C-alpha atoms as a PDB file:
ATOM      1  CA  MET A   1       3.399  25.528  29.042  1.00  0.00           C
ATOM      2  CA  PRO A   2       3.235  21.768  29.859  1.00  0.00           C
ATOM      3  CA  SER A   3       5.006  19.522  27.371  1.00  0.00           C
ATOM      4  CA  ASP A   4       2.098  17.059  27.143  1.00  0.00           C
ATOM      5  CA  LEU A   5      -0.212  19.762  25.767  1.00  0.00           C
ATOM      6  CA  ARG A   6      -0.448  19.427  22.003  1.00  0.00           C
ATOM      7  CA  ILE A   7      -1.728  22.182  19.757  1.00  0.00           C
ATOM      8  CA  ARG A   8      -3.999  20.923  16.997  1.00  0.00           C
ATOM      9  CA  TYR A   9      -3.995  22.967  13.817  1.00  0.00           C
ATOM     10  CA  ASP A  10      -7.014  23.443  11.615  1.00  0.00           C
ATOM     11  CA  VAL A  11      -7.408  21.431   8.415  1.00  0.00           C
ATOM     12  CA  ASP A  12      -7.224  24.651   6.392  1.00  0.00           C
ATOM     13  CA  VAL A  13      -3.762  25.427   7.802  1.00  0.00           C
ATOM     14  CA  ARG A  14      -2.521  21.937   6.882  1.00  0.00           C
ATOM     15  CA  ARG A  15      -4.070  22.286   3.427  1.00  0.00           C
ATOM     16  CA  ALA A  16      -2.221  25.612   2.954  1.00  0.00           C
ATOM     17  CA  ALA A  17       1.015  23.894   4.007  1.00  0.00           C
ATOM     18  CA  ALA A  18       0.382  21.118   1.463  1.00  0.00           C
ATOM     19  CA  GLU A  19      -0.111  23.695  -1.286  1.00  0.00           C
ATOM     20  CA  LEU A  20       3.211  25.276  -0.360  1.00  0.00           C
ATOM     21  CA  PHE A  21       4.915  21.862  -0.429  1.00  0.00           C
ATOM     22  CA  GLU A  22       3.454  21.219  -3.894  1.00  0.00           C
ATOM     23  CA  GLU A  23       4.815  24.591  -5.066  1.00  0.00           C
ATOM     24  CA  GLY A  24       8.278  23.482  -4.001  1.00  0.00           C
ATOM     25  CA  TYR A  25       8.596  25.173  -0.622  1.00  0.00           C
ATOM     26  CA  GLY A  26      10.610  23.357   2.000  1.00  0.00           C
ATOM     27  CA  TYR A  27       9.316  22.904   5.510  1.00  0.00           C
ATOM     28  CA  HIS A  28      11.311  25.849   6.876  1.00  0.00           C
ATOM     29  CA  ALA A  29      10.105  28.277   4.194  1.00  0.00           C
ATOM     30  CA  ALA A  30       6.520  27.020   4.582  1.00  0.00           C
ATOM     31  CA  ALA A  31       6.750  27.493   8.344  1.00  0.00           C
ATOM     32  CA  THR A  32       7.903  31.081   7.826  1.00  0.00           C
ATOM     33  CA  VAL A  33       5.050  31.841   5.407  1.00  0.00           C
ATOM     34  CA  LEU A  34       2.444  30.255   7.710  1.00  0.00           C
ATOM     35  CA  ALA A  35       4.027  31.678  10.906  1.00  0.00           C
ATOM     36  CA  LEU A  36       4.177  28.220  12.496  1.00  0.00           C
ATOM     37  CA  PRO A  37       6.935  26.382  14.371  1.00  0.00           C
ATOM     38  CA  PRO A  38       9.295  24.689  11.896  1.00  0.00           C
ATOM     39  CA  SER A  39       9.227  21.439  13.887  1.00  0.00           C
ATOM     40  CA  VAL A  40       5.473  21.100  13.311  1.00  0.00           C
ATOM     41  CA  VAL A  41       5.678  21.903   9.610  1.00  0.00           C
ATOM     42  CA  LYS A  42       8.604  19.471   9.252  1.00  0.00           C
ATOM     43  CA  GLN A  43       6.378  16.632  10.512  1.00  0.00           C
ATOM     44  CA  TRP A  44       3.675  17.708   8.086  1.00  0.00           C
ATOM     45  CA  CYS A  45       6.203  17.709   5.245  1.00  0.00           C
ATOM     46  CA  TYR A  46       7.262  14.120   6.030  1.00  0.00           C
ATOM     47  CA  LYS A  47       3.653  12.999   6.312  1.00  0.00           C
ATOM     48  CA  PHE A  48       2.702  14.783   3.073  1.00  0.00           C
ATOM     49  CA  GLY A  49       5.572  13.086   1.264  1.00  0.00           C
ATOM     50  CA  ALA A  50       4.630   9.687   2.672  1.00  0.00           C
ATOM     51  CA  VAL A  51       0.852   9.550   2.428  1.00  0.00           C
ATOM     52  CA  GLY A  52      -0.118  12.614   0.406  1.00  0.00           C
ATOM     53  CA  LEU A  53      -2.734  15.267   1.014  1.00  0.00           C
ATOM     54  CA  ASP A  54      -5.379  12.892   2.399  1.00  0.00           C
ATOM     55  CA  GLY A  55      -3.030  11.575   5.079  1.00  0.00           C
ATOM     56  CA  LEU A  56      -2.007  15.091   6.065  1.00  0.00           C
ATOM     57  CA  LEU A  57      -5.602  16.258   6.352  1.00  0.00           C
ATOM     58  CA  GLN A  58      -6.653  13.240   8.424  1.00  0.00           C
ATOM     59  CA  MET A  59      -3.966  13.776  11.087  1.00  0.00           C
ATOM     60  CA  GLY A  60      -5.160  13.429  14.650  1.00  0.00           C
ATOM     61  CA  GLY A  61      -7.722  10.812  13.713  1.00  0.00           C
ATOM     62  CA  ARG A  62      -7.518   7.084  14.167  1.00  0.00           C
ATOM     63  CA  GLN A  63      -4.067   5.516  14.465  1.00  0.00           C
ATOM     64  CA  VAL A  64      -2.941   3.326  11.598  1.00  0.00           C
ATOM     65  CA  ARG A  65      -1.913  -0.245  12.461  1.00  0.00           C
ATOM     66  CA  TYR A  66       0.925  -1.734  10.451  1.00  0.00           C
ATOM     67  CA  THR A  67       1.484  -5.445   9.904  1.00  0.00           C
ATOM     68  CA  TYR A  68       4.661  -7.242  10.874  1.00  0.00           C
ATOM     69  CA  GLU A  69       5.563  -7.565   7.190  1.00  0.00           C
ATOM     70  CA  GLN A  70       5.193  -3.811   6.576  1.00  0.00           C
ATOM     71  CA  LYS A  71       7.342  -2.979   9.597  1.00  0.00           C
ATOM     72  CA  LEU A  72      10.007  -5.492   8.590  1.00  0.00           C
ATOM     73  CA  ALA A  73      10.160  -4.349   4.970  1.00  0.00           C
ATOM     74  CA  ALA A  74      10.439  -0.667   5.912  1.00  0.00           C
ATOM     75  CA  ALA A  75      13.066  -1.282   8.612  1.00  0.00           C
ATOM     76  CA  LYS A  76      15.136  -3.471   6.251  1.00  0.00           C
ATOM     77  CA  ALA A  77      14.978  -0.819   3.542  1.00  0.00           C
ATOM     78  CA  VAL A  78      16.366   1.826   5.884  1.00  0.00           C
ATOM     79  CA  VAL A  79      18.858  -0.269   7.860  1.00  0.00           C
ATOM     80  CA  GLU A  80      20.195  -2.700   5.250  1.00  0.00           C
ATOM     81  CA  ASP A  81      19.540  -0.965   1.934  1.00  0.00           C
ATOM     82  CA  GLY A  82      20.437   2.523   3.169  1.00  0.00           C
ATOM     83  CA  GLU A  83      17.197   4.118   2.010  1.00  0.00           C
ATOM     84  CA  LYS A  84      16.534   7.531   3.520  1.00  0.00           C
ATOM     85  CA  VAL A  85      13.741   7.702   6.102  1.00  0.00           C
ATOM     86  CA  PRO A  86      11.499  10.117   4.130  1.00  0.00           C
ATOM     87  CA  ASP A  87      11.876   7.948   1.013  1.00  0.00           C
ATOM     88  CA  ALA A  88      11.000   4.797   2.968  1.00  0.00           C
ATOM     89  CA  MET A  89       7.984   6.562   4.460  1.00  0.00           C
ATOM     90  CA  ALA A  90       6.794   7.465   0.960  1.00  0.00           C
ATOM     91  CA  SER A  91       7.449   4.073  -0.612  1.00  0.00           C
ATOM     92  CA  PHE A  92       5.837   2.048   2.201  1.00  0.00           C
ATOM     93  CA  GLY A  93       3.048   4.532   3.034  1.00  0.00           C
ATOM     94  CA  ILE A  94       4.144   5.039   6.626  1.00  0.00           C
ATOM     95  CA  ALA A  95       2.643   8.179   8.106  1.00  0.00           C
ATOM     96  CA  SER A  96       4.761   8.419  11.256  1.00  0.00           C
ATOM     97  CA  ARG A  97       8.474   9.154  11.154  1.00  0.00           C
ATOM     98  CA  SER A  98       8.897   8.306  14.837  1.00  0.00           C
ATOM     99  CA  ALA A  99       7.301   4.884  14.362  1.00  0.00           C
ATOM    100  CA  LEU A 100       9.679   4.062  11.508  1.00  0.00           C
ATOM    101  CA  LEU A 101      12.684   5.207  13.523  1.00  0.00           C
ATOM    102  CA  LYS A 102      11.539   3.031  16.442  1.00  0.00           C
ATOM    103  CA  TRP A 103      11.225   0.003  14.140  1.00  0.00           C
ATOM    104  CA  CYS A 104      14.697   0.637  12.718  1.00  0.00           C
ATOM    105  CA  LYS A 105      16.193   0.769  16.211  1.00  0.00           C
ATOM    106  CA  ALA A 106      14.430  -2.439  17.220  1.00  0.00           C
ATOM    107  CA  TYR A 107      15.585  -4.142  13.999  1.00  0.00           C
ATOM    108  CA  ARG A 108      19.203  -3.122  14.595  1.00  0.00           C
ATOM    109  CA  GLU A 109      19.127  -4.358  18.195  1.00  0.00           C
ATOM    110  CA  GLY A 110      17.083  -7.540  17.887  1.00  0.00           C
ATOM    111  CA  GLY A 111      16.670  -8.389  14.219  1.00  0.00           C
ATOM    112  CA  ALA A 112      13.399  -9.336  12.578  1.00  0.00           C
ATOM    113  CA  GLU A 113      12.046 -11.008  15.724  1.00  0.00           C
ATOM    114  CA  ALA A 114      12.133  -7.688  17.592  1.00  0.00           C
ATOM    115  CA  LEU A 115       9.388  -6.391  15.282  1.00  0.00           C
ATOM    116  CA  ARG A 116       7.002  -9.294  15.935  1.00  0.00           C
ATOM    117  CA  PRO A 117       3.887  -8.269  17.838  1.00  0.00           C
ATOM    118  CA  GLU A 118       3.868  -9.241  21.494  1.00  0.00           C
ATOM    119  CA  PRO A 119       0.776 -10.740  23.091  1.00  0.00           C
ATOM    120  CA  LYS A 120      -1.270  -8.261  25.088  1.00  0.00           C
ATOM    121  CA  GLY A 121      -2.345  -8.670  28.680  1.00  0.00           C
ATOM    122  CA  ARG A 122      -1.236 -10.859  31.532  1.00  0.00           C
ATOM    123  CA  PRO A 123       0.426 -14.177  30.670  1.00  0.00           C
ATOM    124  CA  LYS A 124      -1.758 -17.260  31.110  1.00  0.00           C
ATOM    125  CA  GLY A 125      -1.380 -19.062  34.383  1.00  0.00           C
ATOM    126  CA  SER A 126       0.260 -16.157  36.153  1.00  0.00           C
ATOM    127  CA  GLY A 127      -2.142 -16.372  39.108  1.00  0.00           C
ATOM    128  CA  ALA A 128      -2.216 -20.149  39.388  1.00  0.00           C
ATOM    129  CA  ALA A 129      -0.115 -22.249  41.744  1.00  0.00           C
ATOM    130  CA  LYS A 130       3.335 -22.950  40.416  1.00  0.00           C
ATOM    131  CA  GLU A 131       4.076 -26.373  39.033  1.00  0.00           C
ATOM    132  CA  GLY A 132       6.173 -28.619  41.202  1.00  0.00           C
ATOM    133  CA  THR A 133       4.746 -27.497  44.536  1.00  0.00           C
ATOM    134  CA  THR A 134       4.498 -30.279  47.079  1.00  0.00           C
ATOM    135  CA  ARG A 135       1.463 -31.094  49.187  1.00  0.00           C
ATOM    136  CA  GLU A 136       3.309 -29.699  52.191  1.00  0.00           C
ATOM    137  CA  GLN A 137       3.915 -26.350  50.456  1.00  0.00           C
ATOM    138  CA  GLU A 138       0.261 -26.127  49.434  1.00  0.00           C
ATOM    139  CA  LEU A 139      -0.801 -26.768  53.031  1.00  0.00           C
ATOM    140  CA  GLU A 140       1.595 -24.091  54.299  1.00  0.00           C
ATOM    141  CA  VAL A 141       0.037 -21.562  51.927  1.00  0.00           C
ATOM    142  CA  ARG A 142      -3.451 -22.576  53.077  1.00  0.00           C
ATOM    143  CA  VAL A 143      -2.453 -22.270  56.760  1.00  0.00           C
ATOM    144  CA  ARG A 144      -1.046 -18.747  56.151  1.00  0.00           C
ATOM    145  CA  LYS A 145      -4.286 -17.676  54.462  1.00  0.00           C
ATOM    146  CA  LEU A 146      -6.402 -19.077  57.302  1.00  0.00           C
ATOM    147  CA  GLU A 147      -4.202 -17.408  59.909  1.00  0.00           C
ATOM    148  CA  ALA A 148      -4.572 -14.065  58.136  1.00  0.00           C
ATOM    149  CA  GLU A 149      -8.347 -14.531  57.944  1.00  0.00           C
ATOM    150  CA  ASN A 150      -8.462 -15.430  61.644  1.00  0.00           C
ATOM    151  CA  ALA A 151      -6.413 -12.346  62.587  1.00  0.00           C
ATOM    152  CA  TYR A 152      -8.722 -10.167  60.511  1.00  0.00           C
ATOM    153  CA  LEU A 153     -11.837 -11.523  62.198  1.00  0.00           C
ATOM    154  CA  LYS A 154     -10.303 -11.035  65.654  1.00  0.00           C
ATOM    155  CA  LYS A 155      -9.421  -7.428  64.816  1.00  0.00           C
ATOM    156  CA  LEU A 156     -12.954  -6.826  63.496  1.00  0.00           C
ATOM    157  CA  ALA A 157     -14.484  -8.195  66.723  1.00  0.00           C
ATOM    158  CA  ALA A 158     -12.151  -6.002  68.828  1.00  0.00           C
ATOM    159  CA  LEU A 159     -13.074  -2.875  66.832  1.00  0.00           C
ATOM    160  CA  ARG A 160     -16.786  -3.615  67.185  1.00  0.00           C
ATOM    161  CA  ALA A 161     -16.382  -4.138  70.946  1.00  0.00           C
ATOM    162  CA  GLU A 162     -14.458  -0.862  71.265  1.00  0.00           C
ATOM    163  CA  ARG A 163     -17.117   1.019  69.317  1.00  0.00           C
ATOM    164  CA  SER A 164     -19.913  -0.412  71.471  1.00  0.00           C
ATOM    165  CA  LEU A 165     -18.068   0.730  74.618  1.00  0.00           C
ATOM    166  CA  ARG A 166     -17.714   4.263  73.233  1.00  0.00           C
ATOM    167  CA  THR A 167     -21.299   4.585  72.070  1.00  0.00           C
ATOM    168  CA  GLY A 168     -22.890   2.643  74.925  1.00  0.00           C
ATOM    169  CA  ARG A 169     -24.755   0.326  72.577  1.00  0.00           C
ATOM    170  CA  ARG A 170     -24.945  -3.389  72.889  1.00  0.00           C
ATOM    171  CA  GLN A 171     -22.889  -5.405  70.464  1.00  0.00           C
ATOM    172  CA  ARG A 172     -24.756  -7.396  67.821  1.00  0.00           C
ATOM    173  CA  PRO A 173     -24.221 -11.152  67.857  1.00  0.00           C
END
């Protein structure tokens, strides 16, 4: 079975898991009762603890976007204050354990600035001529482009001539 294939479980199955969590079952016991893989039910347990029944039932929907401040506060709570990951998920309303762990790693490695959002897309001016180029360098670039265009046109004319010889047709002007 390919690893990128994800099995989506019905809302009723997740609701049954939530009922078991409310009754005090752990993820492993709930997985046994529901005959599901413990790793899946463990994720559900974390999500249920963090965002409640509604968050668990809405899994697989639209991704939640977190602000820089939310990411920073949650990462600080885990890294500096020693709060446990499930507790931080619950107190900050973070639905994804993996996202929180990624933020914590980034915070440890690069501090608060590592959690700042990066601008999307290509940087401005990436296709423009570099500053500090001399007139001579600009002319060299232009000459190379014209030489390439000239070589292309010559090759096109040669291919057309070859095709007209093979087919016996006259070449168009």
